[in-house]
Amino acid sequence: MVLDNRGLEPPQPMMRTLAALENLAEGEVLTIINDRRPMFLYEQLEELGYKQRTEPQNDGSFKIEIFR
């Protein structure tokens, strides 16, 4: 599942991401694209037992893959 959060003002990207995680099946990966690095999201992911991989993109956005 890919969730494009670009152009949204905080806290919308984080709220959309956390809502999408509720529907993520075991073994699936949620990929989000954000305008900025989601610093506050990382703490939430850790508390919920998720891991993440963040890659800066050439256009200045960030691609974050979230998984268990």
mmCIF file with all atom_site columns, C-alpha atoms in Angstrom:
data_model
loop_
_atom_site.group_PDB
_atom_site.id
_atom_site.type_symbol
_atom_site.label_atom_id
_atom_site.label_alt_id
_atom_site.label_comp_id
_atom_site.label_asym_id
_atom_site.label_entity_id
_atom_site.label_seq_id
_atom_site.pdbx_PDB_ins_code
_atom_site.Cartn_x
_atom_site.Cartn_y
_atom_site.Cartn_z
_atom_site.occupancy
_atom_site.B_iso_or_equiv
_atom_site.pdbx_formal_charge
_atom_site.auth_seq_id
_atom_site.auth_comp_id
_atom_site.auth_asym_id
_atom_site.auth_atom_id
_atom_site.pdbx_PDB_model_num
ATOM 1  C CA . MET A 1 1  ? 0.000  0.000  0.000  1.00 0.00 ? 1  MET A CA 1
ATOM 2  C CA . VAL A 1 2  ? 1.324  3.467  -0.909 1.00 0.00 ? 2  VAL A CA 1
ATOM 3  C CA . LEU A 1 3  ? 0.112  6.614  0.820  1.00 0.00 ? 3  LEU A CA 1
ATOM 4  C CA . ASP A 1 4  ? 1.111  9.954  -0.714 1.00 0.00 ? 4  ASP A CA 1
ATOM 5  C CA . ASN A 1 5  ? 1.034  12.584 2.046  1.00 0.00 ? 5  ASN A CA 1
ATOM 6  C CA . ARG A 1 6  ? 2.730  15.349 0.070  1.00 0.00 ? 6  ARG A CA 1
ATOM 7  C CA . GLY A 1 7  ? 1.031  18.740 0.227  1.00 0.00 ? 7  GLY A CA 1
ATOM 8  C CA . LEU A 1 8  ? -0.758 18.004 3.502  1.00 0.00 ? 8  LEU A CA 1
ATOM 9  C CA . GLU A 1 9  ? -0.262 20.144 6.602  1.00 0.00 ? 9  GLU A CA 1
ATOM 10 C CA . PRO A 1 10 ? 0.602  18.538 9.954  1.00 0.00 ? 10 PRO A CA 1
ATOM 11 C CA . PRO A 1 11 ? -0.848 16.587 11.644 1.00 0.00 ? 11 PRO A CA 1
ATOM 12 C CA . GLN A 1 12 ? -2.680 15.143 8.591  1.00 0.00 ? 12 GLN A CA 1
ATOM 13 C CA . PRO A 1 13 ? 0.245  13.002 7.293  1.00 0.00 ? 13 PRO A CA 1
ATOM 14 C CA . MET A 1 14 ? 0.699  11.330 10.683 1.00 0.00 ? 14 MET A CA 1
ATOM 15 C CA . MET A 1 15 ? -3.039 10.807 11.207 1.00 0.00 ? 15 MET A CA 1
ATOM 16 C CA . ARG A 1 16 ? -3.433 9.263  7.729  1.00 0.00 ? 16 ARG A CA 1
ATOM 17 C CA . THR A 1 17 ? -0.411 7.029  8.286  1.00 0.00 ? 17 THR A CA 1
ATOM 18 C CA . LEU A 1 18 ? -1.563 5.742  11.681 1.00 0.00 ? 18 LEU A CA 1
ATOM 19 C CA . ALA A 1 19 ? -5.058 5.078  10.275 1.00 0.00 ? 19 ALA A CA 1
ATOM 20 C CA . ALA A 1 20 ? -3.580 3.123  7.340  1.00 0.00 ? 20 ALA A CA 1
ATOM 21 C CA . LEU A 1 21 ? -1.503 1.007  9.736  1.00 0.00 ? 21 LEU A CA 1
ATOM 22 C CA . GLU A 1 22 ? -4.717 -0.232 11.364 1.00 0.00 ? 22 GLU A CA 1
ATOM 23 C CA . ASN A 1 23 ? -5.549 -1.995 8.068  1.00 0.00 ? 23 ASN A CA 1
ATOM 24 C CA . LEU A 1 24 ? -2.047 -3.327 7.379  1.00 0.00 ? 24 LEU A CA 1
ATOM 25 C CA . ALA A 1 25 ? -1.967 -7.116 7.270  1.00 0.00 ? 25 ALA A CA 1
ATOM 26 C CA . GLU A 1 26 ? 0.899  -9.118 8.724  1.00 0.00 ? 26 GLU A CA 1
ATOM 27 C CA . GLY A 1 27 ? 3.791  -9.205 6.252  1.00 0.00 ? 27 GLY A CA 1
ATOM 28 C CA . GLU A 1 28 ? 2.583  -6.158 4.293  1.00 0.00 ? 28 GLU A CA 1
ATOM 29 C CA . VAL A 1 29 ? 4.573  -2.955 3.898  1.00 0.00 ? 29 VAL A CA 1
ATOM 30 C CA . LEU A 1 30 ? 3.065  0.521  4.050  1.00 0.00 ? 30 LEU A CA 1
ATOM 31 C CA . THR A 1 31 ? 5.012  3.029  1.945  1.00 0.00 ? 31 THR A CA 1
ATOM 32 C CA . ILE A 1 32 ? 4.383  6.692  2.660  1.00 0.00 ? 32 ILE A CA 1
ATOM 33 C CA . ILE A 1 33 ? 5.695  9.707  0.756  1.00 0.00 ? 33 ILE A CA 1
ATOM 34 C CA . ASN A 1 34 ? 6.052  12.867 2.852  1.00 0.00 ? 34 ASN A CA 1
ATOM 35 C CA . ASP A 1 35 ? 7.258  16.385 2.124  1.00 0.00 ? 35 ASP A CA 1
ATOM 36 C CA . ARG A 1 36 ? 9.472  16.241 5.205  1.00 0.00 ? 36 ARG A CA 1
ATOM 37 C CA . ARG A 1 37 ? 11.048 13.641 7.461  1.00 0.00 ? 37 ARG A CA 1
ATOM 38 C CA . PRO A 1 38 ? 8.290  12.531 9.895  1.00 0.00 ? 38 PRO A CA 1
ATOM 39 C CA . MET A 1 39 ? 10.251 12.919 13.139 1.00 0.00 ? 39 MET A CA 1
ATOM 40 C CA . PHE A 1 40 ? 7.256  12.517 15.471 1.00 0.00 ? 40 PHE A CA 1
ATOM 41 C CA . LEU A 1 41 ? 6.011  9.462  13.594 1.00 0.00 ? 41 LEU A CA 1
ATOM 42 C CA . TYR A 1 42 ? 9.160  7.434  14.358 1.00 0.00 ? 42 TYR A CA 1
ATOM 43 C CA . GLU A 1 43 ? 8.431  7.398  18.106 1.00 0.00 ? 43 GLU A CA 1
ATOM 44 C CA . GLN A 1 44 ? 4.838  6.289  17.481 1.00 0.00 ? 44 GLN A CA 1
ATOM 45 C CA . LEU A 1 45 ? 5.991  3.493  15.173 1.00 0.00 ? 45 LEU A CA 1
ATOM 46 C CA . GLU A 1 46 ? 8.452  2.209  17.754 1.00 0.00 ? 46 GLU A CA 1
ATOM 47 C CA . GLU A 1 47 ? 5.775  2.185  20.468 1.00 0.00 ? 47 GLU A CA 1
ATOM 48 C CA . LEU A 1 48 ? 3.439  0.228  18.162 1.00 0.00 ? 48 LEU A CA 1
ATOM 49 C CA . GLY A 1 49 ? 6.129  -2.332 17.293 1.00 0.00 ? 49 GLY A CA 1
ATOM 50 C CA . TYR A 1 50 ? 6.801  -1.232 13.708 1.00 0.00 ? 50 TYR A CA 1
ATOM 51 C CA . LYS A 1 51 ? 10.118 -0.784 11.962 1.00 0.00 ? 51 LYS A CA 1
ATOM 52 C CA . GLN A 1 52 ? 10.810 1.719  9.237  1.00 0.00 ? 52 GLN A CA 1
ATOM 53 C CA . ARG A 1 53 ? 13.253 2.496  6.471  1.00 0.00 ? 53 ARG A CA 1
ATOM 54 C CA . THR A 1 54 ? 13.512 6.127  5.343  1.00 0.00 ? 54 THR A CA 1
ATOM 55 C CA . GLU A 1 55 ? 14.979 7.193  1.993  1.00 0.00 ? 55 GLU A CA 1
ATOM 56 C CA . PRO A 1 56 ? 15.365 10.839 0.931  1.00 0.00 ? 56 PRO A CA 1
ATOM 57 C CA . GLN A 1 57 ? 14.113 11.333 -2.634 1.00 0.00 ? 57 GLN A CA 1
ATOM 58 C CA . ASN A 1 58 ? 15.647 13.503 -5.370 1.00 0.00 ? 58 ASN A CA 1
ATOM 59 C CA . ASP A 1 59 ? 12.701 15.934 -5.239 1.00 0.00 ? 59 ASP A CA 1
ATOM 60 C CA . GLY A 1 60 ? 13.277 16.654 -1.517 1.00 0.00 ? 60 GLY A CA 1
ATOM 61 C CA . SER A 1 61 ? 10.492 14.381 -0.282 1.00 0.00 ? 61 SER A CA 1
ATOM 62 C CA . PHE A 1 62 ? 10.977 11.278 1.874  1.00 0.00 ? 62 PHE A CA 1
ATOM 63 C CA . LYS A 1 63 ? 9.870  7.702  1.181  1.00 0.00 ? 63 LYS A CA 1
ATOM 64 C CA . ILE A 1 64 ? 9.239  5.732  4.359  1.00 0.00 ? 64 ILE A CA 1
ATOM 65 C CA . GLU A 1 65 ? 8.580  1.997  4.305  1.00 0.00 ? 65 GLU A CA 1
ATOM 66 C CA . ILE A 1 66 ? 6.834  0.755  7.443  1.00 0.00 ? 66 ILE A CA 1
ATOM 67 C CA . PHE A 1 67 ? 6.703  -2.937 8.406  1.00 0.00 ? 67 PHE A CA 1
ATOM 68 C CA . ARG A 1 68 ? 6.749  -5.298 11.386 1.00 0.00 ? 68 ARG A CA 1
#
